[in-house]
PDB file of C-alpha atoms in Angstrom:
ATOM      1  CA  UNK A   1       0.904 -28.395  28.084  1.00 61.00           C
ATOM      2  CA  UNK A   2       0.986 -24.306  28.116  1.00 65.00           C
ATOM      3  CA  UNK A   3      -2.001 -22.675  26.687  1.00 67.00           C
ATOM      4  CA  UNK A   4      -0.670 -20.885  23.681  1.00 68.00           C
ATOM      5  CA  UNK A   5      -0.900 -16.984  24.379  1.00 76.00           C
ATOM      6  CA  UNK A   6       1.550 -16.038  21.493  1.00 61.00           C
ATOM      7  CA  UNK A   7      -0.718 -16.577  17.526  1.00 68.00           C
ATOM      8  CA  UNK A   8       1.533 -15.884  14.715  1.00 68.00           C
ATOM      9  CA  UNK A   9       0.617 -15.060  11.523  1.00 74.00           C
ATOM     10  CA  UNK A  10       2.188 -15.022   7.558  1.00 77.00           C
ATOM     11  CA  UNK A  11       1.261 -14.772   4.393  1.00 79.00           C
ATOM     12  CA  UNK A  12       3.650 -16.241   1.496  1.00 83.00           C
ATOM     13  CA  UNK A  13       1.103 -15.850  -1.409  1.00 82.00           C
ATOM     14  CA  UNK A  14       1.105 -13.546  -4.311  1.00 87.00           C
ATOM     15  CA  UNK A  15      -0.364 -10.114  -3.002  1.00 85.00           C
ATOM     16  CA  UNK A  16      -3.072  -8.988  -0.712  1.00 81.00           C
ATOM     17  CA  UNK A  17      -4.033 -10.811   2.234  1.00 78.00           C
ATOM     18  CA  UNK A  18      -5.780  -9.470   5.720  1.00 76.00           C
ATOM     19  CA  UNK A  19      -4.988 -12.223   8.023  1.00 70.00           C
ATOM     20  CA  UNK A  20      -5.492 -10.652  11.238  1.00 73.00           C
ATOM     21  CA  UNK A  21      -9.221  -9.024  11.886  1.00 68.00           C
ATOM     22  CA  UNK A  22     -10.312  -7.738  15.355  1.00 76.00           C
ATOM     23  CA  UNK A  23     -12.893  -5.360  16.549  1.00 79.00           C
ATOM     24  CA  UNK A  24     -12.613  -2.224  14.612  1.00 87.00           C
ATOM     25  CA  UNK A  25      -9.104  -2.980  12.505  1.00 88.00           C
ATOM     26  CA  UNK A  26      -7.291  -5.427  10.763  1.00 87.00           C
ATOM     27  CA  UNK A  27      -3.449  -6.675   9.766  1.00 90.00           C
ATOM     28  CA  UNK A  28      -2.859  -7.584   6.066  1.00 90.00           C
ATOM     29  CA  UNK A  29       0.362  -7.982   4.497  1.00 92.00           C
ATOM     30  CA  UNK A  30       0.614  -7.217   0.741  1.00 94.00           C
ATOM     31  CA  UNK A  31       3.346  -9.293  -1.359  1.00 95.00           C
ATOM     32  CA  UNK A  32       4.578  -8.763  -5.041  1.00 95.00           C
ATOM     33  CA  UNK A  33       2.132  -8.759  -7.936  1.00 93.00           C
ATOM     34  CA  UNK A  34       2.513  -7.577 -11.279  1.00 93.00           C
ATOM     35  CA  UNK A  35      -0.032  -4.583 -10.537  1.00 93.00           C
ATOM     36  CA  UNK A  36       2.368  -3.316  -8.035  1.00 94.00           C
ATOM     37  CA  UNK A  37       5.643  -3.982 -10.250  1.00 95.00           C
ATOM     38  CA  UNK A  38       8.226  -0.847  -9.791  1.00 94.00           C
ATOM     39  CA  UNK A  39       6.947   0.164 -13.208  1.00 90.00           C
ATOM     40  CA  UNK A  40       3.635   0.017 -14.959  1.00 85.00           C
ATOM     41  CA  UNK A  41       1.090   1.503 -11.790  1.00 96.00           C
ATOM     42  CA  UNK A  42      -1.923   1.803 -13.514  1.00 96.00           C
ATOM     43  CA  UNK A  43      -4.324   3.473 -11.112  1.00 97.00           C
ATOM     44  CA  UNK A  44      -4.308   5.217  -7.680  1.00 97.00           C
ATOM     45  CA  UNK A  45      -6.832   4.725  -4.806  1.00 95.00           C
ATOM     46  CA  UNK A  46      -7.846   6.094  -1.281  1.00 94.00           C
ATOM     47  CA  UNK A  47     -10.318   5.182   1.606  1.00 92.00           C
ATOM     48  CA  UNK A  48     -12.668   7.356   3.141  1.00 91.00           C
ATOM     49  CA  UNK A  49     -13.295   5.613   6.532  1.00 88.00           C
ATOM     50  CA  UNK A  50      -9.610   4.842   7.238  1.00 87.00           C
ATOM     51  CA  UNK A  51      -5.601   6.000   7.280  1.00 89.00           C
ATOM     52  CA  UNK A  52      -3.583   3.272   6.006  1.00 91.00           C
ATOM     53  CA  UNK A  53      -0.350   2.506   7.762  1.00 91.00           C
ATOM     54  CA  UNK A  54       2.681   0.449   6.122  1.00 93.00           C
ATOM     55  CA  UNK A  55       5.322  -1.363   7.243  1.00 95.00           C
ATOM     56  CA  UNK A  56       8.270  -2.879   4.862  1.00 96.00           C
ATOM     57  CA  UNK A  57       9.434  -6.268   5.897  1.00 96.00           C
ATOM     58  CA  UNK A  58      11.831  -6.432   3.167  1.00 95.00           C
ATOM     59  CA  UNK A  59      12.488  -5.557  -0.899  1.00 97.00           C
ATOM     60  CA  UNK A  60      12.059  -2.901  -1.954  1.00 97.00           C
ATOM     61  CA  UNK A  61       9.107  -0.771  -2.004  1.00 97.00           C
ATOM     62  CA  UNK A  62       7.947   3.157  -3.030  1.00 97.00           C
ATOM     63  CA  UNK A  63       4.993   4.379  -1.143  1.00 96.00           C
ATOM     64  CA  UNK A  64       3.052   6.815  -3.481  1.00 96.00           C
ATOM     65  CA  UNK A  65       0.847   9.440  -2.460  1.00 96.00           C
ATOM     66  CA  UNK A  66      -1.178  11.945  -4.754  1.00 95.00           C
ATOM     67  CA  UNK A  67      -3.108  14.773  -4.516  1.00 94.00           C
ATOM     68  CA  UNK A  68      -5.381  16.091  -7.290  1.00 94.00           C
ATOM     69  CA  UNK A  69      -6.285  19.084  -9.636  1.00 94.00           C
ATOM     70  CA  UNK A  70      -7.705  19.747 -12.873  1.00 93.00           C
ATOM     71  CA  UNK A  71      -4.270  18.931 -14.280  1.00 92.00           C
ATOM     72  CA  UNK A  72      -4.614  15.356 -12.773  1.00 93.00           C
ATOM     73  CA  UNK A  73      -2.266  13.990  -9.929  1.00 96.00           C
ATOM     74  CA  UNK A  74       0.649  15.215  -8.649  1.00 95.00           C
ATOM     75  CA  UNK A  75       3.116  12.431  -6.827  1.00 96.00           C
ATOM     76  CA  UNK A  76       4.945  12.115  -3.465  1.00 94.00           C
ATOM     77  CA  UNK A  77       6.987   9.271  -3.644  1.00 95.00           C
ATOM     78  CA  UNK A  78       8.875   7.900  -0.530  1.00 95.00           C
ATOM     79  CA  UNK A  79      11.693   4.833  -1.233  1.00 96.00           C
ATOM     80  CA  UNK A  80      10.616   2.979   1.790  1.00 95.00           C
ATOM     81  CA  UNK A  81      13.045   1.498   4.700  1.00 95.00           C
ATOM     82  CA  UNK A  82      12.487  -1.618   6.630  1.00 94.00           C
ATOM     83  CA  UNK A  83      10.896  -1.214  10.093  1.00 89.00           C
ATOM     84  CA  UNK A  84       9.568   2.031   9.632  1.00 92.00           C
ATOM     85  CA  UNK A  85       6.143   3.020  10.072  1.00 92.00           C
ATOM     86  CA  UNK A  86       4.389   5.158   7.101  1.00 94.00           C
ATOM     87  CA  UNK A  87       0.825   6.389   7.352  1.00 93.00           C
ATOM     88  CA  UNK A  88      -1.255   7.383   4.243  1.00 93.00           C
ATOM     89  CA  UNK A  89      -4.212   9.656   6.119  1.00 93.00           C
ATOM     90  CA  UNK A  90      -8.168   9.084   5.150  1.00 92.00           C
ATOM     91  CA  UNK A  91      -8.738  10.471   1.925  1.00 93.00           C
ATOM     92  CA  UNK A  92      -5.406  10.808   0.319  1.00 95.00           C
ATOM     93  CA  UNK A  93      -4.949   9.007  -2.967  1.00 96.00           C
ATOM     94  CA  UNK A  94      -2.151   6.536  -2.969  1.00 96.00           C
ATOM     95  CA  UNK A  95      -0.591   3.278  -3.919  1.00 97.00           C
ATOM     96  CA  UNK A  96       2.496   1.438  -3.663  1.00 97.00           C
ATOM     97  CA  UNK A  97       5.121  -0.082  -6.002  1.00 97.00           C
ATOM     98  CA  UNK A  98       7.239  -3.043  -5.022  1.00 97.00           C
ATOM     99  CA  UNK A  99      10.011  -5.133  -6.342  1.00 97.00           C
ATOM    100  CA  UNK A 100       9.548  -9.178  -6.399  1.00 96.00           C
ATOM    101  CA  UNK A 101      10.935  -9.559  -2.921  1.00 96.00           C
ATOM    102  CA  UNK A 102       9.049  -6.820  -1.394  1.00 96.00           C
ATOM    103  CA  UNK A 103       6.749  -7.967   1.518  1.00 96.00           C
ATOM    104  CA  UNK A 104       4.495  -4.794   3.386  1.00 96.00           C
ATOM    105  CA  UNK A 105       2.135  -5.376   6.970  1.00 95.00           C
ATOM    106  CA  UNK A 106      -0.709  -2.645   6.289  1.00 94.00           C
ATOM    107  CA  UNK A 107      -2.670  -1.690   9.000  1.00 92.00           C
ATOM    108  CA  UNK A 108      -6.185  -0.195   8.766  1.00 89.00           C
ATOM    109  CA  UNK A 109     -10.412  -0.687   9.830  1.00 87.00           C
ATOM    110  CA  UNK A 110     -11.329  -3.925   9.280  1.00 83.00           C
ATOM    111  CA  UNK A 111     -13.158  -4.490   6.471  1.00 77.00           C
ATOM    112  CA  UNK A 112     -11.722  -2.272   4.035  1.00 76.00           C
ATOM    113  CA  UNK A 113     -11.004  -4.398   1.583  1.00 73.00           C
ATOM    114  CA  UNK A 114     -14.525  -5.507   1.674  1.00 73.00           C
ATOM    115  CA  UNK A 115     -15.287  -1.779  -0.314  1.00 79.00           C
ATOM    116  CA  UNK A 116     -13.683   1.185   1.499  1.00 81.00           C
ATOM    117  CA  UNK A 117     -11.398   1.950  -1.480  1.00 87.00           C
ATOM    118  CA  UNK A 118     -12.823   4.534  -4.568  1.00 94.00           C
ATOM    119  CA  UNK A 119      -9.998   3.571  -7.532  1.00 94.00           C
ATOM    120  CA  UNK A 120      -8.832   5.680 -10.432  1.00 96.00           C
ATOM    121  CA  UNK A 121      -6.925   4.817 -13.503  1.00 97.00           C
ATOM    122  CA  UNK A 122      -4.130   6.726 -14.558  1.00 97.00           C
ATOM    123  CA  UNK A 123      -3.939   9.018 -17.698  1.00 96.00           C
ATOM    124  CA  UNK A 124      -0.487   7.775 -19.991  1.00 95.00           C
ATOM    125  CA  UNK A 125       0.735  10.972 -18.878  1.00 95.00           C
ATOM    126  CA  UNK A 126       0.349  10.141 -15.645  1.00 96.00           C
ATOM    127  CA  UNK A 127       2.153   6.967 -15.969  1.00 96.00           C
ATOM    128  CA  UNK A 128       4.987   8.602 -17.445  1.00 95.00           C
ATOM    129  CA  UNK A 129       5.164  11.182 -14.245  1.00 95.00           C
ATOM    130  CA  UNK A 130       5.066   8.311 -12.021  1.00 97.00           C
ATOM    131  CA  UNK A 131       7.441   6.232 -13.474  1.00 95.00           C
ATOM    132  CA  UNK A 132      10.254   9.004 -13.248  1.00 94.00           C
ATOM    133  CA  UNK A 133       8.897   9.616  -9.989  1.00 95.00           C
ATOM    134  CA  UNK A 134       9.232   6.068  -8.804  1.00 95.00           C
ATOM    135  CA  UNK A 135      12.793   5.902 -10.752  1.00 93.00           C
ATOM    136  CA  UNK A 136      14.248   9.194  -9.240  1.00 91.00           C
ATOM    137  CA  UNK A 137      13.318   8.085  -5.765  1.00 91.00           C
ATOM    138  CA  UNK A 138      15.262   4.822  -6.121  1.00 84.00           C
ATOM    139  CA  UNK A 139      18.430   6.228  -7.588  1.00 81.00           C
ATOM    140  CA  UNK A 140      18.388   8.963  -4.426  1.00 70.00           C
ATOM    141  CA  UNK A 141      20.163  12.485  -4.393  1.00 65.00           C
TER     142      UNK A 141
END
């Protein structure tokens, strides 16, 4: 028999799972939860060791960046598209909201889930920018 040289690698569970760690830099792939419905984002977060690259498998998904103010956060929103590569850069607050079919490969330093990630809740103004945000990106021009 062939020594295997190919590994392959899924996760089918609810959300976030790194399941391929190496060196200096990991593959997770992040499924549907409820935190990361199309509606109802609740906080934002960024890393300060790491960019953050996504790829969409499938659903749908909105990549969300934000930079801040003293007014609070102002959105980017991007309706993702399969098989493209998106990078959020070290430092930049972001998140991402998903529909129940959405599956997303992130890319990043290993370990970052282990506490390379500074989170902060959303005002319910906030919420309410975001929401149209997320909305007007799906509906397009």
């Amino acid at each position: 028999m062939e020594p295997a040289f190919i590994e392959t690698y899924r996760h089918d569970g609810e959300g976030y799972s790194p399941f391929f760690i190496r060196d200096h830099w990991q593959v997770a792939q992040l499924n549907y939860m409820r935190e990361q419905g199309l509606t109802g984002i609740e906080k934002m977060d960024k890393h300060l060791l790491t960019d953050e690259v996504f790829v969409l498998l499938r659903g749908t998904a909105v990549l969300i960046a934000a930079e801040e103010d003293r007014r609070g956060f102002h959105f980017q929103c991007v309706l993702m598209k399969p098989g493209i590569t998106y990078n959020i850069p070290v430092n930049v607050w972001h998140n991402i909201a998903m529909d129940e079919q959405a599956e997303v490969i992130i890319i990043e330093k290993s370990n970052t889930h282990m506490g390379d990630f500074i989170y902060k809740p959303l005002s319910d103004a906030e919420k309410l920018a975001l929401n149209a945000r997320i909305h007007g990106v799906q509906k397009g021009p």
